[in-house]
PDB file of C-alpha atoms in Angstrom:
ATOM      1  CA  MET A   1     -20.756  -7.454  11.628  1.00 39.00           C
ATOM      2  CA  VAL A   2     -17.923  -7.268   9.148  1.00 38.00           C
ATOM      3  CA  ALA A   3     -19.651  -9.438   6.596  1.00 39.00           C
ATOM      4  CA  GLN A   4     -22.690  -7.183   6.746  1.00 38.00           C
ATOM      5  CA  SER A   5     -20.590  -4.107   6.218  1.00 38.00           C
ATOM      6  CA  CYS A   6     -19.004  -5.709   3.158  1.00 39.00           C
ATOM      7  CA  SER A   7     -22.038  -7.298   1.552  1.00 37.00           C
ATOM      8  CA  VAL A   8     -23.088  -4.072  -0.164  1.00 37.00           C
ATOM      9  CA  VAL A   9     -20.630  -2.001  -2.138  1.00 38.00           C
ATOM     10  CA  ALA A  10     -21.540   1.638  -1.578  1.00 38.00           C
ATOM     11  CA  SER A  11     -20.751   4.121  -4.320  1.00 38.00           C
ATOM     12  CA  ASP A  12     -18.555   6.144  -2.000  1.00 38.00           C
ATOM     13  CA  ALA A  13     -16.883   3.323  -0.080  1.00 37.00           C
ATOM     14  CA  VAL A  14     -15.542   0.561  -2.311  1.00 40.00           C
ATOM     15  CA  LEU A  15     -13.029  -1.475  -0.328  1.00 39.00           C
ATOM     16  CA  THR A  16      -9.603  -2.996  -0.941  1.00 39.00           C
ATOM     17  CA  LEU A  17      -6.845  -4.682   1.042  1.00 37.00           C
ATOM     18  CA  THR A  18      -3.635  -2.816   0.397  1.00 38.00           C
ATOM     19  CA  ASP A  19      -2.420   0.602  -0.631  1.00 36.00           C
ATOM     20  CA  LEU A  20      -2.202   0.027  -4.347  1.00 36.00           C
ATOM     21  CA  GLU A  21       0.952   0.848  -6.220  1.00 39.00           C
ATOM     22  CA  LEU A  22      -0.784   1.931  -9.389  1.00 41.00           C
ATOM     23  CA  PRO A  23       1.034   1.931 -12.710  1.00 42.00           C
ATOM     24  CA  SER A  24       1.562   5.167 -14.514  1.00 42.00           C
ATOM     25  CA  ALA A  25      -1.650   6.933 -15.454  1.00 46.00           C
ATOM     26  CA  PRO A  26      -3.341   5.175 -18.352  1.00 46.00           C
ATOM     27  CA  ILE A  27      -3.709   8.517 -20.099  1.00 48.00           C
ATOM     28  CA  ALA A  28      -0.035   8.221 -21.060  1.00 47.00           C
ATOM     29  CA  CYS A  29      -0.437   4.800 -22.636  1.00 53.00           C
ATOM     30  CA  GLY A  30      -2.026   5.885 -25.911  1.00 62.00           C
ATOM     31  CA  ARG A  31      -5.379   4.349 -25.024  1.00 75.00           C
ATOM     32  CA  SER A  32      -8.718   5.715 -26.082  1.00 85.00           C
ATOM     33  CA  ILE A  33     -10.960   7.339 -23.492  1.00 85.00           C
ATOM     34  CA  ALA A  34     -13.251   4.300 -23.542  1.00 86.00           C
ATOM     35  CA  GLN A  35     -10.302   1.961 -22.889  1.00 86.00           C
ATOM     36  CA  GLN A  36      -9.093   4.126 -20.022  1.00 85.00           C
ATOM     37  CA  ARG A  37     -12.542   4.134 -18.456  1.00 86.00           C
ATOM     38  CA  GLN A  38     -12.700   0.329 -18.746  1.00 87.00           C
ATOM     39  CA  TYR A  39      -9.295   0.176 -17.046  1.00 86.00           C
ATOM     40  CA  PHE A  40     -10.631   1.963 -13.974  1.00 83.00           C
ATOM     41  CA  VAL A  41     -13.795  -0.159 -13.860  1.00 83.00           C
ATOM     42  CA  ARG A  42     -11.702  -3.351 -13.952  1.00 82.00           C
ATOM     43  CA  LEU A  43      -9.428  -1.980 -11.240  1.00 80.00           C
ATOM     44  CA  LEU A  44     -12.346  -1.212  -8.929  1.00 75.00           C
ATOM     45  CA  CYS A  45     -13.991  -4.589  -9.557  1.00 75.00           C
ATOM     46  CA  ARG A  46     -10.777  -6.503  -8.932  1.00 74.00           C
ATOM     47  CA  GLU A  47     -10.158  -4.865  -5.585  1.00 70.00           C
ATOM     48  CA  VAL A  48     -13.747  -5.188  -4.373  1.00 68.00           C
ATOM     49  CA  LEU A  49     -13.817  -8.891  -5.221  1.00 70.00           C
ATOM     50  CA  LYS A  50     -10.524  -9.370  -3.385  1.00 68.00           C
ATOM     51  CA  VAL A  51     -11.932  -7.962  -0.167  1.00 65.00           C
ATOM     52  CA  HIS A  52     -15.188  -9.886  -0.356  1.00 63.00           C
ATOM     53  CA  ALA A  53     -13.237 -13.109  -0.877  1.00 63.00           C
ATOM     54  CA  LEU A  54     -10.754 -12.507   1.920  1.00 62.00           C
ATOM     55  CA  LEU A  55     -13.405 -11.467   4.450  1.00 61.00           C
ATOM     56  CA  ARG A  56     -15.660 -14.358   3.396  1.00 61.00           C
ATOM     57  CA  ALA A  57     -18.529 -11.946   2.718  1.00 61.00           C
ATOM     58  CA  PRO A  58     -21.186 -13.158   0.259  1.00 62.00           C
ATOM     59  CA  PHE A  59     -21.342 -11.305  -3.033  1.00 64.00           C
ATOM     60  CA  GLU A  60     -22.718 -11.476  -6.550  1.00 70.00           C
ATOM     61  CA  LYS A  61     -20.134 -10.718  -9.204  1.00 74.00           C
ATOM     62  CA  ARG A  62     -22.657  -9.065 -11.518  1.00 76.00           C
ATOM     63  CA  HIS A  63     -23.815  -6.741  -8.726  1.00 72.00           C
ATOM     64  CA  VAL A  64     -20.209  -5.767  -7.974  1.00 72.00           C
ATOM     65  CA  ILE A  65     -19.497  -5.027 -11.638  1.00 79.00           C
ATOM     66  CA  ASP A  66     -22.656  -2.942 -12.036  1.00 77.00           C
ATOM     67  CA  THR A  67     -21.912  -0.963  -8.876  1.00 74.00           C
ATOM     68  CA  CYS A  68     -18.310  -0.257  -9.846  1.00 75.00           C
ATOM     69  CA  ARG A  69     -19.437   0.826 -13.287  1.00 82.00           C
ATOM     70  CA  ALA A  70     -21.980   3.188 -11.713  1.00 78.00           C
ATOM     71  CA  VAL A  71     -19.247   4.686  -9.504  1.00 77.00           C
ATOM     72  CA  GLU A  72     -17.026   5.271 -12.517  1.00 82.00           C
ATOM     73  CA  GLU A  73     -19.852   6.764 -14.570  1.00 84.00           C
ATOM     74  CA  SER A  74     -20.740   9.226 -11.813  1.00 79.00           C
ATOM     75  CA  LEU A  75     -17.144  10.437 -11.573  1.00 81.00           C
ATOM     76  CA  PHE A  76     -16.822  10.669 -15.338  1.00 86.00           C
ATOM     77  CA  ALA A  77     -20.027  12.718 -15.587  1.00 85.00           C
ATOM     78  CA  ALA A  78     -18.871  15.034 -12.801  1.00 83.00           C
ATOM     79  CA  ASN A  79     -15.606  15.702 -14.659  1.00 84.00           C
ATOM     80  CA  ALA A  80     -16.884  15.599 -18.231  1.00 83.00           C
ATOM     81  CA  ASP A  81     -15.193  18.894 -19.084  1.00 87.00           C
ATOM     82  CA  CYS A  82     -11.706  17.792 -17.981  1.00 87.00           C
ATOM     83  CA  PHE A  83     -10.479  14.242 -18.495  1.00 88.00           C
ATOM     84  CA  GLU A  84      -7.295  14.932 -16.516  1.00 87.00           C
ATOM     85  CA  ALA A  85      -9.459  15.789 -13.508  1.00 85.00           C
ATOM     86  CA  TYR A  86     -11.385  12.544 -13.997  1.00 86.00           C
ATOM     87  CA  VAL A  87      -8.145  10.548 -13.901  1.00 85.00           C
ATOM     88  CA  ARG A  88      -6.995  12.346 -10.747  1.00 83.00           C
ATOM     89  CA  HIS A  89     -10.318  11.697  -9.020  1.00 80.00           C
ATOM     90  CA  MET A  90     -10.291   8.028  -9.973  1.00 79.00           C
ATOM     91  CA  ARG A  91      -6.769   7.562  -8.658  1.00 77.00           C
ATOM     92  CA  SER A  92      -7.696   9.380  -5.450  1.00 74.00           C
ATOM     93  CA  ARG A  93     -10.734   7.118  -5.081  1.00 71.00           C
ATOM     94  CA  VAL A  94      -8.557   4.027  -5.399  1.00 67.00           C
ATOM     95  CA  GLN A  95      -6.207   5.332  -2.699  1.00 66.00           C
ATOM     96  CA  LEU A  96      -9.199   5.941  -0.427  1.00 65.00           C
ATOM     97  CA  ILE A  97     -10.396   2.433  -1.166  1.00 62.00           C
ATOM     98  CA  ALA A  98      -7.005   1.055  -0.122  1.00 59.00           C
ATOM     99  CA  LYS A  99      -7.019   2.805   3.248  1.00 62.00           C
ATOM    100  CA  LYS A 100     -10.547   1.669   4.071  1.00 63.00           C
ATOM    101  CA  GLY A 101      -9.706  -1.887   3.085  1.00 56.00           C
ATOM    102  CA  CYS A 102      -6.663  -2.004   5.366  1.00 57.00           C
ATOM    103  CA  ALA A 103      -8.726  -0.606   8.224  1.00 57.00           C
ATOM    104  CA  LEU A 104     -11.412  -3.232   7.684  1.00 59.00           C
ATOM    105  CA  VAL A 105      -8.917  -6.105   7.740  1.00 53.00           C
ATOM    106  CA  ARG A 106      -7.420  -4.709  10.940  1.00 59.00           C
ATOM    107  CA  GLN A 107     -10.864  -4.392  12.496  1.00 58.00           C
ATOM    108  CA  THR A 108     -11.705  -7.947  11.491  1.00 55.00           C
ATOM    109  CA  SER A 109      -8.533  -9.365  13.008  1.00 51.00           C
ATOM    110  CA  ASP A 110      -9.257  -7.605  16.331  1.00 51.00           C
ATOM    111  CA  ASP A 111     -12.959  -8.420  16.474  1.00 49.00           C
ATOM    112  CA  ASP A 112     -13.632 -10.958  19.248  1.00 39.00           C
ATOM    113  CA  VAL A 113     -17.170 -11.579  18.046  1.00 39.00           C
ATOM    114  CA  MET A 114     -16.074 -12.945  14.709  1.00 41.00           C
ATOM    115  CA  PRO A 115     -14.706 -16.502  15.169  1.00 40.00           C
ATOM    116  CA  THR A 116     -11.374 -17.283  13.554  1.00 40.00           C
ATOM    117  CA  PRO A 117     -12.050 -19.577  10.605  1.00 40.00           C
ATOM    118  CA  THR A 118      -9.967 -22.643  11.392  1.00 39.00           C
ATOM    119  CA  GLU A 119     -12.183 -25.144   9.656  1.00 40.00           C
ATOM    120  CA  SER A 120     -13.859 -25.311   6.297  1.00 40.00           C
ATOM    121  CA  THR A 121     -17.288 -23.689   6.433  1.00 40.00           C
ATOM    122  CA  ASP A 122     -18.062 -23.131   2.764  1.00 40.00           C
ATOM    123  CA  ALA A 123     -17.290 -26.596   1.449  1.00 41.00           C
ATOM    124  CA  ALA A 124     -19.943 -27.819  -0.916  1.00 40.00           C
ATOM    125  CA  PRO A 125     -22.139 -30.553   0.585  1.00 44.00           C
ATOM    126  CA  ALA A 126     -22.379 -33.873  -1.199  1.00 47.00           C
ATOM    127  CA  SER A 127     -25.858 -33.054  -2.555  1.00 57.00           C
ATOM    128  CA  THR A 128     -24.739 -29.997  -4.513  1.00 70.00           C
ATOM    129  CA  THR A 129     -24.781 -29.896  -8.296  1.00 80.00           C
ATOM    130  CA  PRO A 130     -21.536 -29.971 -10.315  1.00 78.00           C
ATOM    131  CA  GLU A 131     -22.036 -26.287 -11.122  1.00 80.00           C
ATOM    132  CA  GLU A 132     -22.361 -25.383  -7.429  1.00 83.00           C
ATOM    133  CA  THR A 133     -19.299 -27.448  -6.567  1.00 83.00           C
ATOM    134  CA  ALA A 134     -17.275 -25.726  -9.292  1.00 81.00           C
ATOM    135  CA  ALA A 135     -18.422 -22.326  -8.016  1.00 83.00           C
ATOM    136  CA  ALA A 136     -17.425 -23.220  -4.440  1.00 83.00           C
ATOM    137  CA  PHE A 137     -14.051 -24.403  -5.725  1.00 83.00           C
ATOM    138  CA  GLN A 138     -13.452 -21.122  -7.569  1.00 82.00           C
ATOM    139  CA  GLN A 139     -14.453 -19.065  -4.521  1.00 84.00           C
ATOM    140  CA  ALA A 140     -12.087 -21.043  -2.286  1.00 84.00           C
ATOM    141  CA  GLN A 141      -9.261 -20.699  -4.803  1.00 81.00           C
ATOM    142  CA  LEU A 142      -9.839 -16.953  -4.927  1.00 82.00           C
ATOM    143  CA  ARG A 143      -9.763 -16.648  -1.130  1.00 83.00           C
ATOM    144  CA  TYR A 144      -6.508 -18.596  -0.935  1.00 83.00           C
ATOM    145  CA  THR A 145      -4.840 -16.624  -3.742  1.00 82.00           C
ATOM    146  CA  VAL A 146      -5.918 -13.285  -2.307  1.00 82.00           C
ATOM    147  CA  GLY A 147      -4.601 -14.232   1.125  1.00 81.00           C
ATOM    148  CA  ALA A 148      -1.245 -15.349  -0.259  1.00 81.00           C
ATOM    149  CA  THR A 149      -0.916 -12.161  -2.315  1.00 82.00           C
ATOM    150  CA  TRP A 150      -1.875  -9.992   0.650  1.00 81.00           C
ATOM    151  CA  ILE A 151       0.744 -11.559   2.917  1.00 79.00           C
ATOM    152  CA  LYS A 152       3.404 -11.297   0.213  1.00 80.00           C
ATOM    153  CA  ASN A 153       2.658  -7.605  -0.321  1.00 80.00           C
ATOM    154  CA  GLN A 154       2.554  -6.849   3.408  1.00 77.00           C
ATOM    155  CA  ARG A 155       5.918  -8.520   4.005  1.00 76.00           C
ATOM    156  CA  LYS A 156       7.403  -6.640   1.083  1.00 77.00           C
ATOM    157  CA  ARG A 157       6.123  -3.353   2.469  1.00 72.00           C
ATOM    158  CA  SER A 158       7.468  -4.213   5.913  1.00 70.00           C
ATOM    159  CA  ARG A 159      10.858  -5.197   4.493  1.00 68.00           C
ATOM    160  CA  PHE A 160      11.205  -1.847   2.784  1.00 66.00           C
ATOM    161  CA  ARG A 161       9.738  -0.100   5.858  1.00 62.00           C
ATOM    162  CA  TRP A 162       6.785   1.339   3.986  1.00 60.00           C
ATOM    163  CA  SER A 163       4.516   0.092   6.768  1.00 62.00           C
ATOM    164  CA  VAL A 164       4.742  -1.934   9.975  1.00 62.00           C
ATOM    165  CA  ALA A 165       3.634  -5.561   9.797  1.00 63.00           C
ATOM    166  CA  SER A 166       0.704  -6.511  12.027  1.00 72.00           C
ATOM    167  CA  PRO A 167       0.912 -10.010  13.575  1.00 78.00           C
ATOM    168  CA  ALA A 168      -2.834  -9.940  14.245  1.00 78.00           C
ATOM    169  CA  GLU A 169      -3.637  -9.196  10.607  1.00 77.00           C
ATOM    170  CA  GLU A 170      -1.260 -11.895   9.371  1.00 78.00           C
ATOM    171  CA  ALA A 171      -2.749 -14.424  11.798  1.00 82.00           C
ATOM    172  CA  HIS A 172      -6.242 -13.649  10.524  1.00 83.00           C
ATOM    173  CA  VAL A 173      -5.205 -13.986   6.875  1.00 82.00           C
ATOM    174  CA  ASP A 174      -3.325 -17.230   7.649  1.00 83.00           C
ATOM    175  CA  ALA A 175      -6.525 -18.625   9.158  1.00 85.00           C
ATOM    176  CA  VAL A 176      -8.537 -17.581   6.103  1.00 84.00           C
ATOM    177  CA  MET A 177      -5.977 -19.255   3.830  1.00 85.00           C
ATOM    178  CA  ALA A 178      -6.098 -22.470   5.873  1.00 86.00           C
ATOM    179  CA  SER A 179      -9.883 -22.519   5.631  1.00 86.00           C
ATOM    180  CA  ALA A 180      -9.756 -21.786   1.899  1.00 86.00           C
ATOM    181  CA  ARG A 181      -7.237 -24.583   1.365  1.00 86.00           C
ATOM    182  CA  ALA A 182      -9.523 -27.030   3.171  1.00 87.00           C
ATOM    183  CA  ASP A 183     -12.425 -25.902   0.989  1.00 88.00           C
ATOM    184  CA  VAL A 184     -10.366 -26.339  -2.188  1.00 87.00           C
ATOM    185  CA  LEU A 185      -9.409 -29.891  -1.206  1.00 88.00           C
ATOM    186  CA  ALA A 186     -13.026 -30.692  -0.318  1.00 88.00           C
ATOM    187  CA  SER A 187     -14.197 -29.401  -3.701  1.00 88.00           C
ATOM    188  CA  LEU A 188     -11.496 -31.392  -5.507  1.00 90.00           C
ATOM    189  CA  ARG A 189     -12.631 -34.533  -3.688  1.00 89.00           C
ATOM    190  CA  THR A 190     -16.238 -33.880  -4.675  1.00 89.00           C
ATOM    191  CA  MET A 191     -15.377 -33.241  -8.325  1.00 90.00           C
ATOM    192  CA  TYR A 192     -12.696 -35.859  -8.946  1.00 90.00           C
ATOM    193  CA  ALA A 193     -12.934 -38.673  -6.368  1.00 90.00           C
ATOM    194  CA  ASP A 194     -15.181 -40.838  -8.563  1.00 90.00           C
ATOM    195  CA  PRO A 195     -13.353 -40.226 -11.892  1.00 90.00           C
ATOM    196  CA  LEU A 196      -9.993 -41.004 -10.269  1.00 92.00           C
ATOM    197  CA  ALA A 197     -11.346 -44.149  -8.598  1.00 92.00           C
ATOM    198  CA  LEU A 198     -12.793 -45.335 -11.914  1.00 90.00           C
ATOM    199  CA  TYR A 199      -9.528 -44.621 -13.723  1.00 89.00           C
ATOM    200  CA  GLU A 200      -7.550 -46.539 -11.091  1.00 91.00           C
ATOM    201  CA  ALA A 201      -9.817 -49.561 -11.470  1.00 90.00           C
ATOM    202  CA  GLN A 202      -9.436 -49.480 -15.262  1.00 86.00           C
ATOM    203  CA  LEU A 203      -5.655 -49.193 -15.005  1.00 88.00           C
ATOM    204  CA  ARG A 204      -5.490 -52.179 -12.653  1.00 90.00           C
ATOM    205  CA  GLN A 205      -7.595 -54.296 -14.993  1.00 86.00           C
ATOM    206  CA  SER A 206      -5.439 -53.273 -17.950  1.00 83.00           C
ATOM    207  CA  LEU A 207      -2.244 -54.208 -16.107  1.00 85.00           C
ATOM    208  CA  ALA A 208      -3.756 -57.564 -15.213  1.00 85.00           C
ATOM    209  CA  VAL A 209      -4.125 -58.287 -18.941  1.00 78.00           C
ATOM    210  CA  GLN A 210      -0.770 -56.901 -20.091  1.00 78.00           C
ATOM    211  CA  HIS A 211       1.940 -54.897 -18.367  1.00 80.00           C
ATOM    212  CA  ARG A 212       2.800 -51.582 -19.981  1.00 79.00           C
ATOM    213  CA  ASP A 213       5.142 -49.079 -18.393  1.00 83.00           C
ATOM    214  CA  TRP A 214       3.032 -46.028 -19.141  1.00 80.00           C
ATOM    215  CA  VAL A 215      -0.057 -47.671 -17.661  1.00 81.00           C
ATOM    216  CA  ALA A 216       1.887 -48.560 -14.522  1.00 86.00           C
ATOM    217  CA  TYR A 217       3.139 -44.980 -14.315  1.00 88.00           C
ATOM    218  CA  ASP A 218      -0.369 -43.547 -14.681  1.00 86.00           C
ATOM    219  CA  LEU A 219      -1.547 -45.918 -11.952  1.00 89.00           C
ATOM    220  CA  SER A 220       1.106 -44.610  -9.562  1.00 90.00           C
ATOM    221  CA  VAL A 221       0.098 -41.016 -10.360  1.00 90.00           C
ATOM    222  CA  VAL A 222      -3.584 -41.758  -9.778  1.00 91.00           C
ATOM    223  CA  GLN A 223      -2.806 -43.432  -6.462  1.00 91.00           C
ATOM    224  CA  SER A 224      -0.691 -40.493  -5.282  1.00 90.00           C
ATOM    225  CA  LEU A 225      -3.399 -38.003  -6.234  1.00 90.00           C
ATOM    226  CA  ARG A 226      -6.112 -39.999  -4.493  1.00 90.00           C
ATOM    227  CA  LYS A 227      -3.936 -40.197  -1.396  1.00 89.00           C
ATOM    228  CA  ALA A 228      -3.378 -36.422  -1.437  1.00 87.00           C
ATOM    229  CA  LEU A 229      -7.135 -35.837  -1.616  1.00 87.00           C
ATOM    230  CA  ARG A 230      -8.044 -38.076   1.324  1.00 85.00           C
ATOM    231  CA  PRO A 231      -9.522 -36.108   4.266  1.00 82.00           C
ATOM    232  CA  ASP A 232      -7.210 -37.875   6.734  1.00 76.00           C
ATOM    233  CA  THR A 233      -4.037 -37.126   4.741  1.00 72.00           C
ATOM    234  CA  GLU A 234      -1.754 -34.190   5.513  1.00 72.00           C
ATOM    235  CA  THR A 235      -0.323 -32.861   2.262  1.00 70.00           C
ATOM    236  CA  ASP A 236       2.000 -29.936   1.658  1.00 69.00           C
ATOM    237  CA  ALA A 237       1.301 -29.864  -2.069  1.00 73.00           C
ATOM    238  CA  GLU A 238      -0.042 -26.633  -3.505  1.00 80.00           C
ATOM    239  CA  THR A 239      -3.745 -26.921  -4.293  1.00 82.00           C
ATOM    240  CA  SER A 240      -3.152 -25.315  -7.694  1.00 82.00           C
ATOM    241  CA  THR A 241      -0.537 -27.988  -8.451  1.00 85.00           C
ATOM    242  CA  LEU A 242      -2.922 -30.779  -7.453  1.00 87.00           C
ATOM    243  CA  TYR A 243      -5.645 -29.314  -9.641  1.00 87.00           C
ATOM    244  CA  THR A 244      -3.286 -29.008 -12.622  1.00 87.00           C
ATOM    245  CA  GLN A 245      -2.050 -32.586 -12.191  1.00 89.00           C
ATOM    246  CA  ILE A 246      -5.593 -33.945 -12.020  1.00 90.00           C
ATOM    247  CA  GLN A 247      -6.647 -32.011 -15.106  1.00 87.00           C
ATOM    248  CA  ARG A 248      -3.600 -33.203 -17.062  1.00 87.00           C
ATOM    249  CA  LEU A 249      -4.145 -36.802 -15.991  1.00 86.00           C
ATOM    250  CA  LEU A 250      -7.801 -36.797 -17.009  1.00 84.00           C
ATOM    251  CA  LYS A 251      -6.868 -35.340 -20.404  1.00 81.00           C
ATOM    252  CA  GLU A 252      -4.359 -38.163 -20.895  1.00 79.00           C
ATOM    253  CA  LYS A 253      -7.130 -40.575 -19.953  1.00 80.00           C
ATOM    254  CA  ALA A 254      -8.586 -40.056 -23.443  1.00 74.00           C
ATOM    255  CA  LEU A 255      -5.690 -42.097 -24.868  1.00 74.00           C
ATOM    256  CA  PHE A 256      -6.198 -44.792 -22.271  1.00 77.00           C
ATOM    257  CA  ASP A 257      -9.938 -44.929 -22.977  1.00 76.00           C
ATOM    258  CA  TYR A 258      -9.156 -45.604 -26.637  1.00 73.00           C
ATOM    259  CA  MET A 259      -6.697 -48.377 -25.707  1.00 70.00           C
ATOM    260  CA  TRP A 260      -9.167 -49.744 -23.165  1.00 68.00           C
ATOM    261  CA  ALA A 261     -11.942 -49.912 -25.759  1.00 71.00           C
ATOM    262  CA  MET A 262      -9.624 -51.817 -28.099  1.00 69.00           C
ATOM    263  CA  GLU A 263      -8.754 -54.289 -25.335  1.00 66.00           C
ATOM    264  CA  MET A 264     -12.406 -54.855 -24.450  1.00 68.00           C
ATOM    265  CA  ALA A 265     -13.276 -55.370 -28.119  1.00 68.00           C
ATOM    266  CA  SER A 266     -10.573 -58.010 -28.513  1.00 64.00           C
ATOM    267  CA  THR A 267     -11.647 -60.056 -25.490  1.00 62.00           C
TER     268      THR A 267
END
């Protein structure tokens, strides 16, 4: 029910998660009118994508961008004679978006029909293409980041008594984050299990020929990363940290590949 209500972004009901604390009006920043209009389009798109990701509702980014641009254009046309009025209406629209987003999250957390996502449901199957796996990885990363940001903002608001924290909402977002984390790890396994296994085998063969400290160190890093990615391993490492470490290691592999080619040529 919730996913259906979120799958289409209506021109009068774009959604968000939190009451936004907007910066000072862009009109005071010395920007051109075109730049200020782009600012509001980006703001609308960012918040809509946040909600779709957190509520696990399917969406097409291009459709969201086009819809948000249409919303902005309609408000700009309606206030063409007064740019100050346009800015006020856009800021009011964002505040309305915030309230509807909070209400939707609350409704979702109280909805008994919608199962709590405790397991990965969007993980890319083994038969997917690399492009599909990368897209699933990005979606899962977005869901996790949005959930973490939402909880941080809610706790900040509760600490300063701007609003009362809702245990039900936090429990729902925690479950979404857990599911997103599982999806991120599954995508990392799909993308990097084979390259890491190949690199480990090459490092072992290189060490068998000649011991070098940096090769031994890289081997230990590869082994720790492969262990963290195993489905049966509980890891507390941040998924973003794992991803960064894997990317850095595979970039360093270029040096090893050169050394490996030299070794193979000399044997």
